[in-house]
Amino acid sequence: MTAPNLFLIYVTDVPRATAFYSNLFGIEPVMLTPRYVPFEAAPGVLFALWSGRSDTVTPQVPRTSEVGLMTKQPVDELFAQWVAKGVTVAEEPHDEVFGRTFVVTDPDGNLIRVSPFD
């Protein structure tokens, strides 16, 4: 069986979201199109921004997903770096059953959760 290798994040403004994720993660897109922008998360695995069909893109359509980033960097250290970049904080760093974590949001309100590697 093939493992999932494409993860879509729904956004309303693809250029704005592309700039946000490029800056936040320090990565560049694989390609640019008006409504779809993929980033290579790992060899053969894409994390992509997608606005949907052009006739359905409106700010009134809620777009919420949760992106997970497991890091080897100390979670509180990464939190401080991201706050310095101006992210919107949804949850301050705290301890959970899986370790230290925090949550920020992208410009569309999608959640980005940071935690240590399992």
Coordinates of N, CA and C in Angstrom, one line a residue:
M1 N 0.8 -1.2 0.0 CA 0.0 0.0 0.0 C 0.9 1.2 0.0
T2 N 0.5 2.2 -0.7 CA 1.2 3.5 -0.8 C 0.9 4.4 0.3
A3 N 1.8 5.1 0.9 CA 1.6 6.0 2.0 C 1.2 7.4 1.5
P4 N 0.4 8.2 2.2 CA 0.1 9.5 1.7 C 1.3 10.3 1.4
N5 N 1.3 11.1 0.3 CA 2.5 11.9 0.0 C 2.1 13.3 -0.5
L6 N 0.9 13.7 -0.3 CA 0.4 15.0 -0.7 C -0.5 15.5 0.4
F7 N -0.1 16.6 1.0 CA -0.9 17.2 2.1 C -1.3 18.6 1.7
L8 N -2.6 18.9 1.6 CA -3.1 20.1 1.1 C -3.6 21.0 2.2
I9 N -3.2 22.3 2.2 CA -3.7 23.3 3.1 C -4.5 24.3 2.3
Y10 N -5.8 24.4 2.7 CA -6.7 25.3 2.0 C -6.5 26.8 2.4
V11 N -6.3 27.7 1.4 CA -6.0 29.1 1.7 C -6.9 29.9 0.7
T12 N -7.1 31.2 1.1 CA -7.9 32.1 0.2 C -7.0 32.9 -0.6
D13 N -5.8 33.2 -0.2 CA -4.8 34.1 -0.9 C -3.5 33.3 -1.1
V14 N -3.3 32.7 -2.2 CA -2.2 31.8 -2.4 C -0.9 32.6 -2.4
P15 N -0.7 33.7 -3.0 CA 0.6 34.5 -2.9 C 0.9 34.8 -1.4
R16 N -0.1 35.3 -0.7 CA 0.1 35.7 0.7 C 0.5 34.4 1.5
A17 N -0.2 33.3 1.4 CA 0.2 32.1 2.1 C 1.5 31.6 1.7
T18 N 1.9 31.7 0.4 CA 3.2 31.2 -0.1 C 4.3 32.0 0.6
A19 N 4.1 33.3 0.7 CA 5.1 34.1 1.4 C 5.2 33.8 2.9
F20 N 4.1 33.5 3.5 CA 4.0 33.2 4.9 C 4.8 31.9 5.2
Y21 N 4.4 30.8 4.4 CA 5.1 29.5 4.7 C 6.5 29.5 4.2
S22 N 6.9 30.2 3.2 CA 8.3 30.3 2.7 C 9.1 30.9 3.9
N23 N 8.6 32.0 4.4 CA 9.3 32.7 5.5 C 9.4 31.8 6.8
L24 N 8.2 31.3 7.2 CA 8.1 30.5 8.4 C 9.0 29.3 8.4
F25 N 9.0 28.5 7.3 CA 9.7 27.2 7.3 C 11.1 27.4 6.6
G26 N 11.4 28.5 6.0 CA 12.6 28.7 5.3 C 12.8 27.8 4.1
I27 N 11.7 27.6 3.3 CA 11.8 26.7 2.1 C 11.1 27.5 1.0
E28 N 11.5 27.1 -0.2 CA 10.9 27.7 -1.4 C 10.0 26.6 -2.1
P29 N 9.0 27.1 -2.8 CA 8.1 26.2 -3.5 C 8.7 25.5 -4.6
V30 N 8.2 24.3 -4.9 CA 8.6 23.5 -6.1 C 8.2 24.2 -7.4
M31 N 7.0 24.8 -7.4 CA 6.5 25.6 -8.5 C 5.5 26.5 -8.0
L32 N 5.1 27.5 -8.9 CA 4.1 28.5 -8.6 C 3.0 28.4 -9.6
T33 N 1.7 28.3 -9.2 CA 0.6 28.5 -10.0 C -0.4 29.5 -9.3
P34 N -1.4 30.0 -10.0 CA -2.3 31.0 -9.3 C -3.0 30.4 -8.1
R35 N -3.3 29.1 -8.1 CA -4.2 28.5 -7.1 C -3.6 27.3 -6.3
Y36 N -2.4 26.9 -6.7 CA -1.7 25.7 -6.2 C -0.2 25.9 -6.1
V37 N 0.3 25.8 -4.9 CA 1.8 25.9 -4.7 C 2.3 24.8 -3.8
P38 N 3.1 23.9 -4.4 CA 3.6 22.8 -3.6 C 5.0 23.1 -3.1
F39 N 5.3 22.6 -1.9 CA 6.7 22.6 -1.3 C 7.0 21.2 -1.0
E40 N 8.3 20.9 -1.2 CA 8.7 19.5 -0.9 C 9.1 19.4 0.5
A41 N 8.3 18.6 1.3 CA 8.5 18.5 2.7 C 9.6 17.4 3.0
A42 N 9.7 16.4 2.1 CA 10.7 15.4 2.2 C 10.7 14.8 0.8
P43 N 11.7 14.0 0.5 CA 11.8 13.4 -0.9 C 10.5 12.7 -1.2
G44 N 9.8 13.1 -2.2 CA 8.6 12.5 -2.7 C 7.3 12.8 -1.8
V45 N 7.4 13.8 -0.9 CA 6.3 14.2 -0.1 C 6.1 15.7 -0.3
L46 N 4.9 16.1 -0.7 CA 4.6 17.5 -0.9 C 3.6 18.0 0.1
F47 N 3.8 19.2 0.5 CA 3.0 20.0 1.4 C 2.5 21.2 0.4
A48 N 1.3 21.3 0.2 CA 0.8 22.2 -0.9 C -0.3 23.2 -0.4
L49 N -0.2 24.4 -0.9 CA -1.2 25.4 -0.6 C -2.2 25.3 -1.8
W50 N -3.5 25.3 -1.5 CA -4.5 25.1 -2.6 C -5.7 26.0 -2.3
S51 N -6.1 26.8 -3.2 CA -7.3 27.7 -3.0 C -8.6 27.0 -3.5
G52 N -8.5 25.9 -4.1 CA -9.7 25.3 -4.7 C -10.0 25.8 -6.1
R53 N -11.1 25.4 -6.6 CA -11.5 25.9 -7.9 C -11.7 27.4 -7.9
S54 N -11.3 28.1 -8.9 CA -11.4 29.6 -8.9 C -12.8 30.1 -8.7
D55 N -13.8 29.4 -9.0 CA -15.2 29.8 -8.9 C -15.7 29.7 -7.4
T56 N -14.9 29.0 -6.6 CA -15.4 28.8 -5.2 C -14.5 29.5 -4.2
V57 N -13.5 30.3 -4.6 CA -12.6 31.0 -3.7 C -13.2 32.3 -3.2
T58 N -13.6 32.2 -1.9 CA -14.1 33.5 -1.3 C -13.7 33.5 0.2
P59 N -13.5 34.6 0.8 CA -13.1 34.7 2.2 C -14.2 34.1 3.1
Q60 N -15.4 34.0 2.7 CA -16.5 33.5 3.5 C -16.4 32.0 3.7
V61 N -15.7 31.3 2.9 CA -15.6 29.8 3.1 C -14.5 29.6 4.1
P62 N -14.9 29.0 5.3 CA -13.9 28.7 6.3 C -12.9 27.7 5.8
R63 N -11.6 28.0 6.2 CA -10.5 27.1 5.8 C -9.7 26.9 7.0
T64 N -9.8 25.7 7.6 CA -9.0 25.3 8.7 C -8.5 23.9 8.6
S65 N -7.2 23.8 8.8 CA -6.5 22.6 8.8 C -5.5 22.7 10.0
E66 N -4.9 21.6 10.3 CA -3.8 21.7 11.3 C -2.6 21.0 10.6
V67 N -1.5 21.8 10.6 CA -0.2 21.3 10.0 C 0.6 20.9 11.3
G68 N 1.3 19.8 11.2 CA 2.2 19.4 12.3 C 3.6 19.5 11.9
L69 N 4.4 20.0 12.8 CA 5.9 20.1 12.6 C 6.5 19.5 13.8
M70 N 7.1 18.3 13.7 CA 7.9 17.7 14.7 C 9.3 18.2 14.6
T71 N 9.9 18.7 15.6 CA 11.2 19.3 15.5 C 12.2 18.7 16.5
K72 N 13.5 18.7 16.2 CA 14.5 18.3 17.1 C 15.0 19.6 17.9
Q73 N 14.7 20.8 17.4 CA 15.1 22.0 18.0 C 14.2 22.2 19.3
P74 N 14.8 22.7 20.4 CA 13.9 22.9 21.5 C 12.7 23.7 21.2
V75 N 11.5 23.3 21.6 CA 10.2 23.9 21.2 C 10.1 25.3 21.6
D76 N 10.6 25.7 22.8 CA 10.5 27.0 23.3 C 11.4 28.0 22.5
E77 N 12.5 27.4 22.0 CA 13.4 28.2 21.2 C 12.8 28.5 19.8
L78 N 12.2 27.5 19.2 CA 11.5 27.8 17.9 C 10.4 28.7 18.1
F79 N 9.6 28.6 19.2 CA 8.5 29.5 19.5 C 9.0 30.9 19.5
A80 N 10.1 31.2 20.2 CA 10.6 32.6 20.3 C 11.0 33.1 18.9
Q81 N 11.6 32.2 18.1 CA 12.0 32.6 16.7 C 10.8 33.0 15.9
W82 N 9.7 32.1 16.0 CA 8.5 32.4 15.2 C 7.8 33.6 15.7
V83 N 7.8 33.9 17.0 CA 7.1 35.1 17.5 C 7.9 36.3 17.0
A84 N 9.2 36.2 16.9 CA 10.0 37.3 16.3 C 9.6 37.6 14.9
K85 N 9.1 36.6 14.1 CA 8.7 36.7 12.8 C 7.3 37.3 12.7
G86 N 6.6 37.4 13.8 CA 5.3 38.1 13.8 C 4.1 37.1 13.7
V87 N 4.3 35.8 13.9 CA 3.2 34.9 13.8 C 2.0 35.2 14.8
T88 N 0.9 34.7 14.5 CA -0.3 34.8 15.4 C -0.3 33.6 16.3
V89 N -0.2 33.8 17.6 CA -0.1 32.6 18.5 C -1.5 32.2 18.9
A90 N -1.8 30.9 18.8 CA -3.1 30.3 19.2 C -2.9 29.7 20.6
E91 N -1.8 29.0 20.8 CA -1.5 28.4 22.1 C 0.0 28.6 22.4
E92 N 0.2 29.2 23.6 CA 1.6 29.4 24.1 C 2.2 28.0 24.3
P93 N 3.5 27.9 24.4 CA 4.2 26.6 24.7 C 3.6 26.0 26.1
H94 N 3.4 24.7 26.0 CA 2.9 24.0 27.2 C 3.2 22.5 27.0
D95 N 3.0 21.8 28.1 CA 3.3 20.4 28.0 C 2.0 19.6 27.8
E96 N 2.1 18.6 26.9 CA 1.0 17.7 26.5 C 1.5 16.3 26.7
V97 N 0.7 15.3 26.5 CA 1.1 13.9 26.6 C 2.2 13.5 25.7
F98 N 2.3 14.2 24.6 CA 3.3 13.9 23.6 C 4.6 14.8 23.7
G99 N 4.6 15.7 24.7 CA 5.7 16.6 24.9 C 5.4 18.0 24.8
R100 N 6.4 18.9 24.8 CA 6.2 20.3 24.7 C 5.6 20.7 23.4
T101 N 4.7 21.6 23.4 CA 4.0 22.0 22.1 C 3.5 23.5 22.2
F102 N 3.3 24.0 21.0 CA 2.6 25.3 20.8 C 1.9 25.3 19.5
V103 N 1.0 26.3 19.3 CA 0.2 26.4 18.1 C 0.2 27.8 17.7
V104 N 0.5 28.0 16.4 CA 0.3 29.3 15.7 C -0.7 29.2 14.6
T105 N -1.1 30.3 14.0 CA -2.0 30.2 12.8 C -1.3 30.9 11.6
D106 N -1.8 30.4 10.4 CA -1.4 31.1 9.2 C -2.4 32.2 9.0
P107 N -2.3 33.0 7.9 CA -3.2 34.1 7.6 C -4.7 33.7 7.4
D108 N -4.9 32.4 7.1 CA -6.3 31.9 6.9 C -6.8 31.3 8.2
G109 N -6.1 31.2 9.2 CA -6.5 30.6 10.5 C -6.2 29.1 10.6
N110 N -5.5 28.6 9.6 CA -5.1 27.2 9.7 C -4.1 27.1 10.9
L111 N -4.2 26.0 11.6 CA -3.3 25.8 12.8 C -2.0 25.2 12.4
I112 N -0.9 25.6 13.0 CA 0.4 25.0 12.8 C 0.9 24.6 14.2
R113 N 0.9 23.3 14.5 CA 1.3 22.8 15.8 C 2.8 22.3 15.7
V114 N 3.6 22.7 16.7 CA 5.0 22.3 16.8 C 5.1 21.4 18.0
S115 N 5.8 20.3 17.9 CA 6.1 19.4 19.0 C 7.4 18.7 18.7
P116 N 7.9 18.0 19.7 CA 9.2 17.3 19.5 C 8.9 16.0 18.7
F117 N 9.9 15.4 18.1 CA 9.8 14.1 17.5 C 9.3 13.1 18.4
D118 N 8.4 12.2 18.0 CA 7.8 11.1 18.8 C 9.0 10.2 19.1

